Amino acid sequence: MFERPRAGERAILVRIDFDSQDTDDSLTEFRELVTSAQADPVASLAGRRRSPDAKFFVGTGKAEEIRQLIEQHEAEVVLIDHALSPAQERNLERLLKCRVLDRTGLILDIFAQRARTHEGKLQVELAQLQHLSTRLVRGWTHLERQKGGIGLRGPGETQLETDRRLLGDRIKQIKKRLEKVRRQREQGRRSRRRAALSTVSLVGYTNAGKSTLFNQLTDADVYAADKLFATLDPTLRRVDLPDGRPFVLADTVGFIRNLPHDLVEAFRSTLQETRDADLLLHIVDAATADRDDTIYEVNRVLTDIDARGVPQLEVYNKIDLLPGFTPRIDRDAQGLPARVWLSAANGQGLDLLLAAMAERLYAEKVRYTVRLPAGSARLRARLYELGTVHTEHTAEDGCAVVNVEIDRHDWDALCKHDGIDAHIISDPDAPCLAAGGQAP
């Protein structure tokens, strides 16, 4: 199931549009997906319908056109830029006498080629098995018309049940292994939180330039190429801001339109780095004509993985492809950096990006009065370690009353990870709290 052919396969590309929008950009992206899968697109077919055909998805007429293209170009596979039901795949293969693969299967195939780490391979295999489990009947259609006879009674059903059980066992086994990986990742995140290291995660549409920017910022040697899903396995590196304060930068898999749900589920342990980040660098290809659509798609996936609430800094990359463009920072109504224009390929604007990141991570100061009981020595030491304590005195009840001025990011991190509840208002006459804060 996971073996790849030694050479590219001759493919017919099919895309059907179900609204009035032009299909050129979507078909171009689909062609890039196909070449990323090392297939050889020899012909393409586009069309429009009001709704998918229940039997063939594309309709009887279009199916006949595809059959003629297969004969004309001696194609070996038909790739359809939509999600097909198992029955539609089976019906098309019977009619076309050729392998048929939908968008989900194509993306899973690309991921299978790109996975390098143990975790990445497990995640891809899990997504493939979950996708395959609904299509097992395809391999046993030759048994469907058997009516009985000695040695022929019921083997189809028995084989399907066996295959489903074996697939289910393998899926459970992979999920257990991924849970172990998830726990290991969580230990790493706890270590970073104890060290007060901020985490910045790169997100964006596939082929927006995330890995190129990652290499520029970290001097790493992460694989970067001008093709979809060049990066699959996540990479983390420590980076220093201009003022010397460190943070952890995470490079993650790119998003795409109609990202298969099985992939999102399988990669949840990897995407946890995105959900737990202190800041997201949303990398946008500034030179593409449909950049607004790609921004929307990325934000939609972030919503799916519960990461929409993480602060974002948009990074408009590839300005070297825009004539007369120079690096700059755009600010929001509060004066904070909202957008940075740069070129990761030649390094223009990287200094502006680092300055904007420092401002977003650490610039906003807040002041609080915190009442700590005698048993909060670790938390008190943490406040001093951050260099935030202005004054301290001991109350009559033994509580330490500490006045702090602290970065908003550090305060939020203390609230989130160290037990301080920013919503509990301390009162000079109130009993000691494990933690509490009040803006002066």
Short mmCIF file of C-alpha atoms in Angstrom, two decimals:
data_model
loop_
_atom_site.label_atom_id
_atom_site.label_comp_id
_atom_site.label_asym_id
_atom_site.label_seq_id
_atom_site.Cartn_x
_atom_site.Cartn_y
_atom_site.Cartn_z
CA MET A 1 0.00 0.00 0.00
CA PHE A 2 2.85 2.39 0.72
CA GLU A 3 5.19 1.41 -2.13
CA ARG A 4 5.72 4.08 -4.77
CA PRO A 5 6.29 3.48 -8.51
CA ARG A 6 9.78 4.15 -9.76
CA ALA A 7 8.64 6.62 -12.44
CA GLY A 8 5.89 9.19 -12.79
CA GLU A 9 2.46 8.06 -13.94
CA ARG A 10 0.56 9.51 -16.88
CA ALA A 11 -2.46 11.24 -15.39
CA ILE A 12 -5.71 12.82 -16.58
CA LEU A 13 -6.73 15.79 -14.40
CA VAL A 14 -10.41 16.47 -13.81
CA ARG A 15 -12.03 19.41 -12.05
CA ILE A 16 -15.75 20.19 -11.95
CA ASP A 17 -16.91 23.60 -10.69
CA PHE A 18 -20.24 23.80 -8.89
CA ASP A 19 -20.57 27.59 -8.85
CA SER A 20 -20.05 30.48 -11.24
CA GLN A 21 -16.42 31.21 -10.32
CA ASP A 22 -13.57 30.75 -12.77
CA THR A 23 -11.73 27.44 -12.35
CA ASP A 24 -8.32 28.50 -13.75
CA ASP A 25 -6.60 29.20 -10.41
CA SER A 26 -7.99 26.09 -8.75
CA LEU A 27 -7.00 23.90 -11.69
CA THR A 28 -3.50 25.42 -11.64
CA GLU A 29 -3.14 24.56 -7.95
CA PHE A 30 -4.43 21.05 -8.60
CA ARG A 31 -1.83 20.64 -11.36
CA GLU A 32 0.88 21.65 -8.87
CA LEU A 33 -0.43 19.03 -6.45
CA VAL A 34 -0.22 16.41 -9.19
CA THR A 35 3.37 17.28 -10.12
CA SER A 36 4.26 17.27 -6.40
CA ALA A 37 3.04 13.68 -6.35
CA GLN A 38 5.53 12.93 -9.17
CA ALA A 39 2.75 12.22 -11.66
CA ASP A 40 2.84 13.36 -15.29
CA PRO A 41 -0.31 15.35 -16.20
CA VAL A 42 -0.89 14.62 -19.89
CA ALA A 43 -4.38 16.16 -20.20
CA SER A 44 -6.92 18.05 -18.14
CA LEU A 45 -10.68 18.35 -18.26
CA ALA A 46 -12.78 21.06 -16.58
CA GLY A 47 -16.51 21.57 -16.48
CA ARG A 48 -19.45 22.89 -14.52
CA ARG A 49 -22.46 21.23 -12.95
CA ARG A 50 -25.20 22.31 -10.61
CA SER A 51 -24.60 19.31 -8.35
CA PRO A 52 -22.48 16.13 -8.37
CA ASP A 53 -23.79 13.11 -10.24
CA ALA A 54 -24.72 10.39 -7.77
CA LYS A 55 -23.20 7.59 -9.84
CA PHE A 56 -20.12 9.04 -11.58
CA PHE A 57 -19.80 12.45 -9.83
CA VAL A 58 -18.86 14.06 -13.17
CA GLY A 59 -21.91 12.91 -15.10
CA THR A 60 -22.22 10.34 -17.87
CA GLY A 61 -21.11 12.69 -20.68
CA LYS A 62 -17.98 13.85 -18.88
CA ALA A 63 -17.14 10.29 -17.90
CA GLU A 64 -17.19 9.33 -21.58
CA GLU A 65 -14.90 12.29 -22.39
CA ILE A 66 -12.47 11.09 -19.72
CA ARG A 67 -12.52 7.57 -21.22
CA GLN A 68 -11.62 8.99 -24.64
CA LEU A 69 -8.74 11.02 -23.14
CA ILE A 70 -7.42 7.87 -21.44
CA GLU A 71 -7.34 6.03 -24.76
CA GLN A 72 -5.83 9.00 -26.60
CA HIS A 73 -3.00 9.62 -24.11
CA GLU A 74 -2.59 6.06 -22.76
CA ALA A 75 -3.10 7.42 -19.25
CA GLU A 76 -2.63 5.21 -16.21
CA VAL A 77 -4.57 7.15 -13.57
CA VAL A 78 -7.42 9.67 -13.38
CA LEU A 79 -7.04 12.33 -10.67
CA ILE A 80 -10.17 14.22 -9.66
CA ASP A 81 -9.94 17.50 -7.70
CA HIS A 82 -12.83 16.62 -5.39
CA ALA A 83 -13.67 14.16 -2.65
CA LEU A 84 -15.40 11.12 -4.12
CA SER A 85 -17.53 8.58 -2.33
CA PRO A 86 -16.30 4.95 -2.45
CA ALA A 87 -19.19 4.08 -4.77
CA GLN A 88 -18.33 6.90 -7.19
CA GLU A 89 -14.68 5.78 -7.30
CA ARG A 90 -15.76 2.20 -7.93
CA ASN A 91 -18.23 3.15 -10.66
CA LEU A 92 -15.69 5.33 -12.47
CA GLU A 93 -13.02 2.63 -12.35
CA ARG A 94 -15.43 0.08 -13.80
CA LEU A 95 -16.34 2.43 -16.64
CA LEU A 96 -12.86 3.80 -17.36
CA LYS A 97 -10.89 0.60 -16.78
CA CYS A 98 -8.32 2.81 -15.07
CA ARG A 99 -7.31 3.77 -11.53
CA VAL A 100 -9.24 6.74 -10.12
CA LEU A 101 -7.93 8.84 -7.24
CA ASP A 102 -9.71 11.77 -5.58
CA ARG A 103 -8.17 14.89 -4.01
CA THR A 104 -7.93 13.31 -0.56
CA GLY A 105 -6.12 10.24 -1.89
CA LEU A 106 -3.73 12.45 -3.87
CA ILE A 107 -2.78 14.58 -0.86
CA LEU A 108 -2.33 11.45 1.27
CA ASP A 109 -0.01 10.07 -1.42
CA ILE A 110 2.11 13.26 -1.33
CA PHE A 111 2.32 13.09 2.44
CA ALA A 112 3.38 9.43 2.26
CA GLN A 113 6.29 10.44 0.01
CA ARG A 114 7.38 13.38 2.19
CA ALA A 115 7.20 11.87 5.68
CA ARG A 116 10.69 11.40 7.09
CA THR A 117 10.38 11.16 10.87
CA HIS A 118 8.86 8.26 12.79
CA GLU A 119 6.01 10.49 13.97
CA GLY A 120 5.31 11.81 10.49
CA LYS A 121 5.14 8.31 9.02
CA LEU A 122 2.78 7.18 11.75
CA GLN A 123 0.49 10.16 11.19
CA VAL A 124 0.38 9.60 7.45
CA GLU A 125 -0.29 5.88 7.84
CA LEU A 126 -3.11 6.62 10.27
CA ALA A 127 -4.74 9.03 7.81
CA GLN A 128 -4.30 6.56 4.94
CA LEU A 129 -5.82 3.68 6.90
CA GLN A 130 -8.78 5.80 8.00
CA HIS A 131 -9.35 6.80 4.38
CA LEU A 132 -8.88 3.22 3.12
CA SER A 133 -11.28 1.72 5.66
CA THR A 134 -14.26 3.17 3.75
CA ARG A 135 -12.99 1.81 0.42
CA LEU A 136 -12.20 -1.82 1.24
CA VAL A 137 -15.08 -3.09 -0.86
CA ARG A 138 -13.26 -1.97 -4.02
CA GLY A 139 -10.81 -4.81 -3.75
CA TRP A 140 -13.50 -7.48 -3.44
CA THR A 141 -16.07 -6.55 -6.07
CA HIS A 142 -15.26 -9.77 -7.96
CA LEU A 143 -16.96 -11.70 -5.15
CA GLU A 144 -20.18 -9.70 -5.09
CA ARG A 145 -22.01 -11.73 -7.79
CA GLN A 146 -21.13 -15.17 -6.44
CA LYS A 147 -24.39 -16.96 -5.71
CA GLY A 148 -23.05 -20.00 -3.93
CA GLY A 149 -21.64 -23.39 -4.72
CA ILE A 150 -19.05 -25.59 -3.07
CA GLY A 151 -16.24 -23.43 -1.71
CA LEU A 152 -17.88 -20.19 -2.87
CA ARG A 153 -20.43 -19.45 -0.17
CA GLY A 154 -19.82 -16.16 1.63
CA PRO A 155 -16.07 -15.57 1.13
CA GLY A 156 -16.55 -11.90 0.15
CA GLU A 157 -18.22 -10.92 3.37
CA THR A 158 -15.77 -12.95 5.43
CA GLN A 159 -12.76 -11.33 3.74
CA LEU A 160 -14.16 -7.83 4.20
CA GLU A 161 -14.83 -8.44 7.85
CA THR A 162 -11.29 -9.78 8.29
CA ASP A 163 -9.74 -6.79 6.53
CA ARG A 164 -11.80 -4.32 8.55
CA ARG A 165 -10.78 -5.99 11.78
CA LEU A 166 -7.10 -5.96 10.82
CA LEU A 167 -7.34 -2.30 9.81
CA GLY A 168 -9.08 -1.44 13.06
CA ASP A 169 -6.36 -3.20 15.07
CA ARG A 170 -3.63 -1.35 13.18
CA ILE A 171 -5.37 2.01 13.66
CA LYS A 172 -5.61 1.41 17.42
CA GLN A 173 -1.92 0.46 17.52
CA ILE A 174 -0.87 3.63 15.66
CA LYS A 175 -3.04 5.83 17.88
CA LYS A 176 -1.32 4.37 20.96
CA ARG A 177 2.10 5.16 19.50
CA LEU A 178 1.03 8.68 18.57
CA GLU A 179 -0.31 9.20 22.09
CA LYS A 180 3.16 8.34 23.40
CA VAL A 181 4.67 10.90 20.98
CA ARG A 182 2.10 13.46 22.12
CA ARG A 183 3.14 12.97 25.75
CA GLN A 184 6.78 13.42 24.78
CA ARG A 185 5.94 16.66 22.96
CA GLU A 186 4.00 17.86 25.98
CA GLN A 187 7.06 17.27 28.17
CA GLY A 188 9.05 19.47 25.80
CA ARG A 189 6.42 22.19 25.98
CA ARG A 190 6.43 22.06 29.79
CA SER A 191 10.21 22.42 29.78
CA ARG A 192 9.96 25.49 27.56
CA ARG A 193 7.29 26.99 29.81
CA ARG A 194 9.49 26.44 32.88
CA ALA A 195 12.32 28.18 31.06
CA ALA A 196 9.93 31.04 30.13
CA LEU A 197 10.62 30.49 26.44
CA SER A 198 8.02 31.95 24.12
CA THR A 199 6.92 29.78 21.20
CA VAL A 200 6.33 31.27 17.76
CA SER A 201 4.77 29.01 15.14
CA LEU A 202 4.94 29.50 11.38
CA VAL A 203 1.61 28.86 9.67
CA GLY A 204 0.41 29.57 6.18
CA TYR A 205 -0.70 28.21 2.85
CA THR A 206 1.50 25.55 1.36
CA ASN A 207 4.42 26.92 -0.69
CA ALA A 208 4.13 30.39 0.89
CA GLY A 209 7.81 30.30 1.92
CA LYS A 210 7.62 29.15 5.56
CA SER A 211 10.65 26.86 5.44
CA THR A 212 12.75 29.44 3.58
CA LEU A 213 11.95 32.02 6.26
CA PHE A 214 12.63 29.42 8.97
CA ASN A 215 16.07 28.75 7.51
CA GLN A 216 16.85 32.48 7.32
CA LEU A 217 15.92 33.06 10.97
CA THR A 218 17.57 29.95 12.41
CA ASP A 219 20.48 29.16 10.07
CA ALA A 220 18.94 25.70 9.84
CA ASP A 221 18.98 23.45 6.81
CA VAL A 222 15.32 22.51 6.59
CA TYR A 223 14.30 21.24 3.17
CA ALA A 224 12.69 24.06 1.17
CA ALA A 225 11.48 23.81 -2.43
CA ASP A 226 9.09 25.56 -4.80
CA LYS A 227 6.41 22.88 -4.59
CA LEU A 228 3.39 22.07 -2.48
CA PHE A 229 3.93 20.37 0.87
CA ALA A 230 7.73 20.52 0.74
CA THR A 231 7.61 20.48 4.56
CA LEU A 232 5.74 17.77 6.42
CA ASP A 233 7.62 17.00 9.61
CA PRO A 234 7.67 19.83 12.20
CA THR A 235 11.00 21.39 13.19
CA LEU A 236 11.76 23.52 16.26
CA ARG A 237 14.77 25.79 16.78
CA ARG A 238 15.81 28.35 19.40
CA VAL A 239 16.23 31.91 18.09
CA ASP A 240 17.41 35.10 19.83
CA LEU A 241 15.71 38.45 19.39
CA PRO A 242 17.89 41.56 18.87
CA ASP A 243 17.72 42.33 22.64
CA GLY A 244 19.01 38.83 23.42
CA ARG A 245 15.74 37.33 24.64
CA PRO A 246 15.26 33.82 23.20
CA PHE A 247 12.18 32.16 21.76
CA VAL A 248 11.39 28.84 20.06
CA LEU A 249 10.41 28.93 16.39
CA ALA A 250 8.34 26.05 15.00
CA ASP A 251 8.00 25.24 11.29
CA THR A 252 4.85 23.27 10.49
CA VAL A 253 3.05 21.68 7.56
CA GLY A 254 1.33 24.06 5.16
CA PHE A 255 -2.42 24.28 4.76
CA ILE A 256 -4.43 24.03 1.55
CA ARG A 257 -8.00 24.29 0.32
CA ASN A 258 -10.18 21.35 1.35
CA LEU A 259 -7.46 19.85 3.54
CA PRO A 260 -8.66 16.26 4.18
CA HIS A 261 -10.32 15.87 7.55
CA ASP A 262 -8.43 12.61 8.13
CA LEU A 263 -5.15 14.52 7.85
CA VAL A 264 -6.24 17.20 10.30
CA GLU A 265 -7.21 14.51 12.80
CA ALA A 266 -4.04 12.46 12.26
CA PHE A 267 -1.76 15.50 12.64
CA ARG A 268 -3.36 16.85 15.80
CA SER A 269 -0.28 16.09 17.92
CA THR A 270 1.87 18.07 15.48
CA LEU A 271 -0.65 20.90 15.23
CA GLN A 272 -0.64 21.16 19.04
CA GLU A 273 2.49 23.29 18.62
CA THR A 274 0.32 25.78 16.73
CA ARG A 275 -2.48 25.79 19.30
CA ASP A 276 -0.09 26.34 22.21
CA ALA A 277 2.03 29.02 20.52
CA ASP A 278 2.31 32.51 21.99
CA LEU A 279 2.37 34.06 18.52
CA LEU A 280 1.57 32.82 15.02
CA LEU A 281 3.54 34.12 12.04
CA HIS A 282 0.97 33.81 9.26
CA ILE A 283 3.10 33.60 6.11
CA VAL A 284 1.35 34.92 3.00
CA ASP A 285 2.59 34.71 -0.59
CA ALA A 286 2.36 38.41 -1.49
CA ALA A 287 2.95 37.70 -5.18
CA THR A 288 -0.02 35.39 -5.73
CA ALA A 289 -3.24 36.81 -7.13
CA ASP A 290 -5.49 34.86 -4.75
CA ARG A 291 -3.70 35.72 -1.51
CA ASP A 292 -6.98 36.82 0.17
CA ASP A 293 -8.43 33.38 -0.55
CA THR A 294 -5.36 31.65 0.90
CA ILE A 295 -5.55 33.81 4.05
CA TYR A 296 -9.19 32.78 4.45
CA GLU A 297 -8.35 29.08 4.01
CA VAL A 298 -5.54 29.21 6.58
CA ASN A 299 -7.77 30.96 9.13
CA ARG A 300 -10.47 28.36 8.47
CA VAL A 301 -8.05 25.51 9.27
CA LEU A 302 -6.84 27.39 12.37
CA THR A 303 -10.46 27.52 13.50
CA ASP A 304 -10.79 23.76 12.91
CA ILE A 305 -7.79 23.04 15.16
CA ASP A 306 -8.89 25.52 17.87
CA ALA A 307 -6.00 27.92 17.19
CA ARG A 308 -7.95 30.90 15.87
CA GLY A 309 -7.58 32.77 19.17
CA VAL A 310 -3.75 32.71 19.13
CA PRO A 311 -2.32 36.20 18.34
CA GLN A 312 -1.24 36.55 14.70
CA LEU A 313 1.36 38.63 12.91
CA GLU A 314 0.89 38.48 9.13
CA VAL A 315 4.11 38.18 7.12
CA TYR A 316 3.75 39.06 3.45
CA ASN A 317 6.60 37.14 1.80
CA LYS A 318 8.11 37.16 -1.71
CA ILE A 319 8.08 40.94 -2.20
CA ASP A 320 11.15 40.41 -4.40
CA LEU A 321 8.62 39.28 -7.03
CA LEU A 322 6.71 42.59 -6.76
CA PRO A 323 8.34 45.45 -8.71
CA GLY A 324 9.26 48.47 -6.61
CA PHE A 325 8.28 46.92 -3.27
CA THR A 326 10.43 47.55 -0.18
CA PRO A 327 10.20 46.00 3.30
CA ARG A 328 7.90 47.74 5.77
CA ILE A 329 5.72 47.25 8.86
CA ASP A 330 1.99 47.98 8.83
CA ARG A 331 0.43 48.77 12.21
CA ASP A 332 -3.09 48.32 13.56
CA ALA A 333 -5.34 50.91 15.25
CA GLN A 334 -3.53 50.34 18.59
CA GLY A 335 -0.14 50.97 17.00
CA LEU A 336 1.00 47.35 17.25
CA PRO A 337 2.64 45.60 14.27
CA ALA A 338 -0.04 43.79 12.25
CA ARG A 339 1.75 43.03 8.98
CA VAL A 340 5.38 42.79 7.84
CA TRP A 341 6.41 42.87 4.18
CA LEU A 342 9.67 41.04 3.39
CA SER A 343 11.51 38.59 1.19
CA ALA A 344 12.71 35.40 2.84
CA ALA A 345 14.60 34.42 -0.31
CA ASN A 346 17.08 37.33 -0.12
CA GLY A 347 16.71 38.28 3.54
CA GLN A 348 15.20 41.72 2.99
CA GLY A 349 13.08 42.84 5.92
CA LEU A 350 14.17 40.17 8.42
CA ASP A 351 15.31 42.88 10.86
CA LEU A 352 11.84 44.44 10.69
CA LEU A 353 10.25 41.06 11.36
CA LEU A 354 12.38 40.43 14.46
CA ALA A 355 11.60 43.92 15.77
CA ALA A 356 7.88 43.39 15.17
CA MET A 357 7.99 40.02 16.92
CA ALA A 358 9.74 41.53 19.94
CA GLU A 359 7.11 44.25 20.09
CA ARG A 360 4.22 41.82 19.83
CA LEU A 361 5.71 39.40 22.36
CA TYR A 362 7.08 41.77 25.00
CA ALA A 363 6.25 45.44 24.43
CA GLU A 364 2.97 45.76 26.34
CA LYS A 365 3.56 46.33 30.07
CA VAL A 366 0.99 45.82 32.82
CA ARG A 367 1.22 46.54 36.56
CA TYR A 368 -0.27 44.33 39.28
CA THR A 369 -0.30 43.93 43.04
CA VAL A 370 0.06 40.26 43.90
CA ARG A 371 -0.57 38.72 47.34
CA LEU A 372 1.35 35.49 47.85
CA PRO A 373 1.21 33.08 50.81
CA ALA A 374 4.38 31.85 52.47
CA GLY A 375 4.29 28.64 50.44
CA SER A 376 4.63 30.47 47.10
CA ALA A 377 8.42 30.73 47.12
CA ARG A 378 8.75 29.30 43.62
CA LEU A 379 6.26 31.76 42.16
CA ARG A 380 7.89 34.66 44.05
CA ALA A 381 11.30 33.62 42.69
CA ARG A 382 9.80 33.46 39.21
CA LEU A 383 8.62 37.08 39.48
CA TYR A 384 12.09 38.19 40.56
CA GLU A 385 13.66 36.13 37.77
CA LEU A 386 11.56 38.05 35.25
CA GLY A 387 12.89 41.31 36.75
CA THR A 388 9.39 42.64 37.34
CA VAL A 389 9.24 43.35 41.10
CA HIS A 390 9.10 47.05 42.09
CA THR A 391 8.32 46.76 45.80
CA GLU A 392 7.54 44.05 48.30
CA HIS A 393 6.36 44.02 51.91
CA THR A 394 4.91 41.46 54.28
CA ALA A 395 1.33 41.86 55.44
CA GLU A 396 0.17 41.17 59.02
CA ASP A 397 -1.23 37.81 57.98
CA GLY A 398 2.14 36.72 56.57
CA CYS A 399 1.29 37.22 52.91
CA ALA A 400 3.92 38.76 50.66
CA VAL A 401 2.43 41.79 48.90
CA VAL A 402 4.42 42.27 45.68
CA ASN A 403 4.05 45.15 43.24
CA VAL A 404 5.11 44.09 39.75
CA GLU A 405 5.41 45.65 36.32
CA ILE A 406 5.51 42.90 33.75
CA ASP A 407 5.18 42.24 30.05
CA ARG A 408 1.63 41.33 29.12
CA HIS A 409 2.96 38.16 27.47
CA ASP A 410 4.83 37.08 30.63
CA TRP A 411 1.80 37.84 32.79
CA ASP A 412 -0.46 35.79 30.54
CA ALA A 413 2.06 32.95 30.68
CA LEU A 414 2.08 33.08 34.51
CA CYS A 415 -1.72 33.05 34.52
CA LYS A 416 -1.81 30.13 32.12
CA HIS A 417 1.01 27.94 33.36
CA ASP A 418 2.01 29.00 36.90
CA GLY A 419 -1.31 29.23 38.65
CA ILE A 420 -1.80 32.99 38.88
CA ASP A 421 -5.42 33.89 38.31
CA ALA A 422 -5.55 37.35 36.77
CA HIS A 423 -9.29 37.52 37.39
CA ILE A 424 -9.05 37.19 41.21
CA ILE A 425 -8.85 40.70 42.69
CA SER A 426 -6.73 40.85 45.80
CA ASP A 427 -7.72 43.14 48.63
CA PRO A 428 -5.39 44.42 51.36
CA ASP A 429 -7.74 42.95 53.95
CA ALA A 430 -8.47 39.76 52.04
CA PRO A 431 -6.92 36.43 53.07
CA CYS A 432 -3.82 35.25 51.25
CA LEU A 433 -4.46 33.81 47.84
CA ALA A 434 -2.33 31.34 45.95
CA ALA A 435 -2.22 34.15 43.47
CA GLY A 436 -4.17 37.24 42.64
CA GLY A 437 -3.72 40.44 40.73
CA GLN A 438 -5.08 43.92 40.69
CA ALA A 439 -4.24 46.72 38.29
CA PRO A 440 -3.33 49.80 40.31
#
